[in-house]
Amino acid sequence: MIQKMTQFQEWMMKKLGFLMVLFIFLLALPDNSFAAAVDTKVILDGTELVQPENTKAEIIDKKVMVPIRVVSESLGYDVLWDKQAQTVTISKEGTLIEMTVGQKAAKVNTATVDIDVPPVIKKGTTLVPLRFVGEQMNLKVGWNNTTKTVTLTSPIPEVIIEEGGTDPVIPSPSDTGGTIIDGAIPSGVSTVSAISFNDNRLIVTTSGKVGPKIFTMKAPDRLVIDLPNSAFAPSFGDGQALNGSQMGELVITDSSDVTKVRYSLFTREPSAIRIVLDLRQATSYQLVSDDSGLYVVDLNVDGDVGGAPIVPPISSDGKKIVVIDPGHGGVEPGKVALTGLQEKIINLALSLKVEQLLRQVPAINVVMTRKDDTTLSLSNRAKLANALNADLFVSLHANGYTTSTASGTETYYARDSSIPLAKTIHRYLVEATGLRDRGVKYANYHVIRETTMPAVLLETGFMSNPSDLAVITNETVEMRMAKGIVEGIKEYLGIK
Ligand SMILES: [Zn+2]
């Protein structure tokens, strides 16, 4: 018993001695360096931002704060610092944020918004809340607490600013009404920065939660989406049609369900936007939203023409299963070029070349979602890959835009786990097309979202751009793209 006490006392002394040493060690350390052991990383669209030495992001009251230098140099926003008023003004493409050091009330355009942690000055550097700034600039903001990493994702669709443009046709009076007057955006109102329609999906990008209300109208069939408490962002008209009466429309040629998308500032008090889809026939739909300002009305639900996918037997011989998905097909042509050439044809031609090359790789089993001009729903494409327990999924598409100047190659992912695959294939694809590198981007597309393995969607070039179209339909370039895609797949899977 006595012996044991002695041992315990000895142990206590050792422990205390160690704590004393640790305490002195901590005192000797310069201020802050211990807390900053793990640097806060900021990743924008898959690329880590280089933060200037001595002015790095840090966490204050559980919020990531970044120096205004990072906002201007790395994010590329215009930043004004009024030293006397202690006010930071950050602006980009029609969005203007005004924050004052120590004040929780910030201004976004004309609205007053409360922020949890106001700007602070530390060691002569002004720090601003990154999430707040990012979200106001329509970035999707994510946070990984383990790696202390902020991920910023640019909004989709990318707003391409073009000169000129045609005057939109005024929405029909049966579903819009009232007098609409131009004016400033009232406070507390969310702004809509983009409306687009792609692959039978309406995509609406807003500055915050809007709580859309969707209903159908008969004779003629229409789908109406009301966005309460919303207005068009000042920059909206730069990227898409919007006339002086705050109305615009998109003529849709590549959808089996929709002929036209019309939108307007429906009421001014309260401010609300109405979007109307003119339908060929009544159709089912699904609202998909991440509640951070991206709303997708998906018409690719139910009514599958292709039926359940047939799962071919795959031997469990240790080979990697690669699913190649030629976009669209059958009754769904996809984009249509001015020459009349349909996207489904381009996608299938390239996919068959990819298949042919993959068949020569002994370590890979290739499965095609379609091998001819059949109609296949998006959900069945994803279900097929999931049922096969595939190792990766590649969907091939060609791009299109309302004007002929948009150009380049881009690769999409919908889940973070697909980013390495996207980056690898994109590198090879850009080299193969030789077109402008539009980068690796996030998009909430069904086939790459609903699949459970790394999945990417490739947009080889713009069919709406005559020179892009000539490139991506050229036999030599097609073969080069197919080789590039296969090289990317092999590199990602670690196959020699
Ligand atoms: Zn497509």
PDB file of N, CA, C and O in Angstrom, residues 328-365:
ATOM      1  N   HIS A 328     -28.571  11.530 -74.556  1.00  0.00           N
ATOM      2  CA  HIS A 328     -29.814  11.611 -75.347  1.00  0.00           C
ATOM      3  C   HIS A 328     -30.030  10.346 -76.184  1.00  0.00           C
ATOM      4  O   HIS A 328     -29.490   9.306 -75.862  1.00  0.00           O
ATOM      5  N   GLY A 329     -30.805  10.453 -77.270  1.00  0.00           N
ATOM      6  CA  GLY A 329     -31.090   9.282 -78.102  1.00  0.00           C
ATOM      7  C   GLY A 329     -32.578   9.084 -78.303  1.00  0.00           C
ATOM      8  O   GLY A 329     -33.390   9.503 -77.481  1.00  0.00           O
ATOM      9  N   GLY A 330     -32.939   8.449 -79.419  1.00  0.00           N
ATOM     10  CA  GLY A 330     -34.337   8.159 -79.725  1.00  0.00           C
ATOM     11  C   GLY A 330     -35.146   9.428 -79.911  1.00  0.00           C
ATOM     12  O   GLY A 330     -34.756  10.309 -80.671  1.00  0.00           O
ATOM     13  N   VAL A 331     -36.257   9.535 -79.170  1.00  0.00           N
ATOM     14  CA  VAL A 331     -37.136  10.703 -79.334  1.00  0.00           C
ATOM     15  C   VAL A 331     -36.491  11.981 -78.804  1.00  0.00           C
ATOM     16  O   VAL A 331     -36.989  13.075 -79.029  1.00  0.00           O
ATOM     17  N   GLU A 332     -35.376  11.837 -78.087  1.00  0.00           N
ATOM     18  CA  GLU A 332     -34.723  13.010 -77.511  1.00  0.00           C
ATOM     19  C   GLU A 332     -33.432  13.331 -78.257  1.00  0.00           C
ATOM     20  O   GLU A 332     -32.407  12.696 -78.042  1.00  0.00           O
ATOM     21  N   PRO A 333     -33.469  14.323 -79.158  1.00  0.00           N
ATOM     22  CA  PRO A 333     -32.288  14.596 -79.988  1.00  0.00           C
ATOM     23  C   PRO A 333     -31.152  15.310 -79.258  1.00  0.00           C
ATOM     24  O   PRO A 333     -30.023  15.293 -79.711  1.00  0.00           O
ATOM     25  N   GLY A 334     -31.446  15.950 -78.113  1.00  0.00           N
ATOM     26  CA  GLY A 334     -30.436  16.792 -77.467  1.00  0.00           C
ATOM     27  C   GLY A 334     -30.368  18.117 -78.191  1.00  0.00           C
ATOM     28  O   GLY A 334     -31.360  18.568 -78.763  1.00  0.00           O
ATOM     29  N   LYS A 335     -29.196  18.735 -78.218  1.00  0.00           N
ATOM     30  CA  LYS A 335     -29.037  20.014 -78.914  1.00  0.00           C
ATOM     31  C   LYS A 335     -29.105  19.767 -80.424  1.00  0.00           C
ATOM     32  O   LYS A 335     -28.772  18.677 -80.889  1.00  0.00           O
ATOM     33  N   VAL A 336     -29.535  20.792 -81.155  1.00  0.00           N
ATOM     34  CA  VAL A 336     -29.585  20.670 -82.610  1.00  0.00           C
ATOM     35  C   VAL A 336     -28.786  21.830 -83.212  1.00  0.00           C
ATOM     36  O   VAL A 336     -29.038  22.989 -82.892  1.00  0.00           O
ATOM     37  N   ALA A 337     -27.813  21.494 -84.054  1.00  0.00           N
ATOM     38  CA  ALA A 337     -26.985  22.530 -84.683  1.00  0.00           C
ATOM     39  C   ALA A 337     -27.772  23.217 -85.789  1.00  0.00           C
ATOM     40  O   ALA A 337     -28.804  22.708 -86.241  1.00  0.00           O
ATOM     41  N   LEU A 338     -27.294  24.378 -86.227  1.00  0.00           N
ATOM     42  CA  LEU A 338     -27.950  25.109 -87.321  1.00  0.00           C
ATOM     43  C   LEU A 338     -27.999  24.260 -88.586  1.00  0.00           C
ATOM     44  O   LEU A 338     -28.888  24.396 -89.414  1.00  0.00           O
ATOM     45  N   THR A 339     -27.036  23.339 -88.714  1.00  0.00           N
ATOM     46  CA  THR A 339     -27.000  22.453 -89.878  1.00  0.00           C
ATOM     47  C   THR A 339     -28.060  21.357 -89.780  1.00  0.00           C
ATOM     48  O   THR A 339     -28.246  20.591 -90.715  1.00  0.00           O
ATOM     49  N   GLY A 340     -28.741  21.264 -88.624  1.00  0.00           N
ATOM     50  CA  GLY A 340     -29.750  20.229 -88.425  1.00  0.00           C
ATOM     51  C   GLY A 340     -29.183  18.996 -87.738  1.00  0.00           C
ATOM     52  O   GLY A 340     -29.920  18.093 -87.346  1.00  0.00           O
ATOM     53  N   LEU A 341     -27.874  18.946 -87.595  1.00  0.00           N
ATOM     54  CA  LEU A 341     -27.227  17.797 -86.947  1.00  0.00           C
ATOM     55  C   LEU A 341     -27.634  17.738 -85.474  1.00  0.00           C
ATOM     56  O   LEU A 341     -27.603  18.742 -84.772  1.00  0.00           O
ATOM     57  N   GLN A 342     -28.031  16.531 -85.038  1.00  0.00           N
ATOM     58  CA  GLN A 342     -28.510  16.372 -83.668  1.00  0.00           C
ATOM     59  C   GLN A 342     -27.414  15.858 -82.746  1.00  0.00           C
ATOM     60  O   GLN A 342     -26.594  15.030 -83.137  1.00  0.00           O
ATOM     61  N   GLU A 343     -27.469  16.328 -81.510  1.00  0.00           N
ATOM     62  CA  GLU A 343     -26.445  15.974 -80.526  1.00  0.00           C
ATOM     63  C   GLU A 343     -26.364  14.468 -80.284  1.00  0.00           C
ATOM     64  O   GLU A 343     -25.280  13.906 -80.110  1.00  0.00           O
ATOM     65  N   LYS A 344     -27.524  13.793 -80.278  1.00  0.00           N
ATOM     66  CA  LYS A 344     -27.539  12.348 -79.988  1.00  0.00           C
ATOM     67  C   LYS A 344     -26.667  11.571 -80.974  1.00  0.00           C
ATOM     68  O   LYS A 344     -26.064  10.564 -80.617  1.00  0.00           O
ATOM     69  N   ILE A 345     -26.592  12.063 -82.229  1.00  0.00           N
ATOM     70  CA  ILE A 345     -25.786  11.409 -83.276  1.00  0.00           C
ATOM     71  C   ILE A 345     -24.296  11.587 -82.952  1.00  0.00           C
ATOM     72  O   ILE A 345     -23.510  10.642 -83.008  1.00  0.00           O
ATOM     73  N   ILE A 346     -23.923  12.842 -82.611  1.00  0.00           N
ATOM     74  CA  ILE A 346     -22.523  13.161 -82.286  1.00  0.00           C
ATOM     75  C   ILE A 346     -22.068  12.353 -81.075  1.00  0.00           C
ATOM     76  O   ILE A 346     -20.994  11.753 -81.074  1.00  0.00           O
ATOM     77  N   ASN A 347     -22.930  12.322 -80.034  1.00  0.00           N
ATOM     78  CA  ASN A 347     -22.589  11.612 -78.797  1.00  0.00           C
ATOM     79  C   ASN A 347     -22.372  10.122 -79.046  1.00  0.00           C
ATOM     80  O   ASN A 347     -21.446   9.522 -78.505  1.00  0.00           O
ATOM     81  N   LEU A 348     -23.256   9.531 -79.868  1.00  0.00           N
ATOM     82  CA  LEU A 348     -23.158   8.089 -80.114  1.00  0.00           C
ATOM     83  C   LEU A 348     -21.899   7.754 -80.917  1.00  0.00           C
ATOM     84  O   LEU A 348     -21.196   6.789 -80.603  1.00  0.00           O
ATOM     85  N   ALA A 349     -21.598   8.583 -81.917  1.00  0.00           N
ATOM     86  CA  ALA A 349     -20.419   8.332 -82.759  1.00  0.00           C
ATOM     87  C   ALA A 349     -19.148   8.315 -81.913  1.00  0.00           C
ATOM     88  O   ALA A 349     -18.321   7.398 -82.030  1.00  0.00           O
ATOM     89  N   LEU A 350     -19.012   9.304 -81.030  1.00  0.00           N
ATOM     90  CA  LEU A 350     -17.817   9.364 -80.179  1.00  0.00           C
ATOM     91  C   LEU A 350     -17.809   8.206 -79.181  1.00  0.00           C
ATOM     92  O   LEU A 350     -16.781   7.557 -78.967  1.00  0.00           O
ATOM     93  N   SER A 351     -18.980   7.920 -78.598  1.00  0.00           N
ATOM     94  CA  SER A 351     -19.071   6.855 -77.591  1.00  0.00           C
ATOM     95  C   SER A 351     -18.684   5.498 -78.163  1.00  0.00           C
ATOM     96  O   SER A 351     -18.025   4.695 -77.496  1.00  0.00           O
ATOM     97  N   LEU A 352     -19.097   5.233 -79.419  1.00  0.00           N
ATOM     98  CA  LEU A 352     -18.777   3.939 -80.036  1.00  0.00           C
ATOM     99  C   LEU A 352     -17.269   3.806 -80.264  1.00  0.00           C
ATOM    100  O   LEU A 352     -16.711   2.713 -80.165  1.00  0.00           O
ATOM    101  N   LYS A 353     -16.610   4.941 -80.546  1.00  0.00           N
ATOM    102  CA  LYS A 353     -15.149   4.913 -80.708  1.00  0.00           C
ATOM    103  C   LYS A 353     -14.469   4.651 -79.359  1.00  0.00           C
ATOM    104  O   LYS A 353     -13.495   3.907 -79.280  1.00  0.00           O
ATOM    105  N   VAL A 354     -15.010   5.279 -78.299  1.00  0.00           N
ATOM    106  CA  VAL A 354     -14.470   5.050 -76.951  1.00  0.00           C
ATOM    107  C   VAL A 354     -14.635   3.571 -76.583  1.00  0.00           C
ATOM    108  O   VAL A 354     -13.711   2.928 -76.084  1.00  0.00           O
ATOM    109  N   GLU A 355     -15.821   3.035 -76.895  1.00  0.00           N
ATOM    110  CA  GLU A 355     -16.099   1.629 -76.587  1.00  0.00           C
ATOM    111  C   GLU A 355     -15.098   0.705 -77.286  1.00  0.00           C
ATOM    112  O   GLU A 355     -14.508  -0.190 -76.673  1.00  0.00           O
ATOM    113  N   GLN A 356     -14.899   0.981 -78.584  1.00  0.00           N
ATOM    114  CA  GLN A 356     -13.998   0.179 -79.406  1.00  0.00           C
ATOM    115  C   GLN A 356     -12.591   0.136 -78.794  1.00  0.00           C
ATOM    116  O   GLN A 356     -11.975  -0.922 -78.711  1.00  0.00           O
ATOM    117  N   LEU A 357     -12.108   1.291 -78.325  1.00  0.00           N
ATOM    118  CA  LEU A 357     -10.771   1.355 -77.728  1.00  0.00           C
ATOM    119  C   LEU A 357     -10.733   0.679 -76.353  1.00  0.00           C
ATOM    120  O   LEU A 357      -9.755   0.017 -76.007  1.00  0.00           O
ATOM    121  N   LEU A 358     -11.806   0.847 -75.574  1.00  0.00           N
ATOM    122  CA  LEU A 358     -11.834   0.243 -74.232  1.00  0.00           C
ATOM    123  C   LEU A 358     -11.872  -1.280 -74.312  1.00  0.00           C
ATOM    124  O   LEU A 358     -11.375  -1.970 -73.429  1.00  0.00           O
ATOM    125  N   ARG A 359     -12.480  -1.813 -75.389  1.00  0.00           N
ATOM    126  CA  ARG A 359     -12.553  -3.266 -75.559  1.00  0.00           C
ATOM    127  C   ARG A 359     -11.157  -3.870 -75.728  1.00  0.00           C
ATOM    128  O   ARG A 359     -10.958  -5.054 -75.509  1.00  0.00           O
ATOM    129  N   GLN A 360     -10.198  -3.032 -76.136  1.00  0.00           N
ATOM    130  CA  GLN A 360      -8.826  -3.526 -76.328  1.00  0.00           C
ATOM    131  C   GLN A 360      -8.019  -3.494 -75.026  1.00  0.00           C
ATOM    132  O   GLN A 360      -6.855  -3.876 -75.011  1.00  0.00           O
ATOM    133  N   VAL A 361      -8.646  -2.983 -73.943  1.00  0.00           N
ATOM    134  CA  VAL A 361      -7.947  -2.940 -72.651  1.00  0.00           C
ATOM    135  C   VAL A 361      -8.377  -4.161 -71.831  1.00  0.00           C
ATOM    136  O   VAL A 361      -9.530  -4.238 -71.407  1.00  0.00           O
ATOM    137  N   PRO A 362      -7.466  -5.135 -71.631  1.00  0.00           N
ATOM    138  CA  PRO A 362      -7.855  -6.392 -70.971  1.00  0.00           C
ATOM    139  C   PRO A 362      -8.412  -6.197 -69.553  1.00  0.00           C
ATOM    140  O   PRO A 362      -9.257  -6.974 -69.120  1.00  0.00           O
ATOM    141  N   ALA A 363      -7.959  -5.165 -68.853  1.00  0.00           N
ATOM    142  CA  ALA A 363      -8.366  -4.988 -67.452  1.00  0.00           C
ATOM    143  C   ALA A 363      -9.718  -4.284 -67.307  1.00  0.00           C
ATOM    144  O   ALA A 363     -10.171  -4.038 -66.198  1.00  0.00           O
ATOM    145  N   ILE A 364     -10.336  -3.948 -68.451  1.00  0.00           N
ATOM    146  CA  ILE A 364     -11.598  -3.194 -68.389  1.00  0.00           C
ATOM    147  C   ILE A 364     -12.740  -3.940 -69.073  1.00  0.00           C
ATOM    148  O   ILE A 364     -12.580  -4.486 -70.162  1.00  0.00           O
ATOM    149  N   ASN A 365     -13.887  -3.957 -68.404  1.00  0.00           N
ATOM    150  CA  ASN A 365     -15.137  -4.399 -69.012  1.00  0.00           C
ATOM    151  C   ASN A 365     -15.951  -3.155 -69.318  1.00  0.00           C
ATOM    152  O   ASN A 365     -16.254  -2.379 -68.415  1.00  0.00           O
TER     153      ASN A 365
END
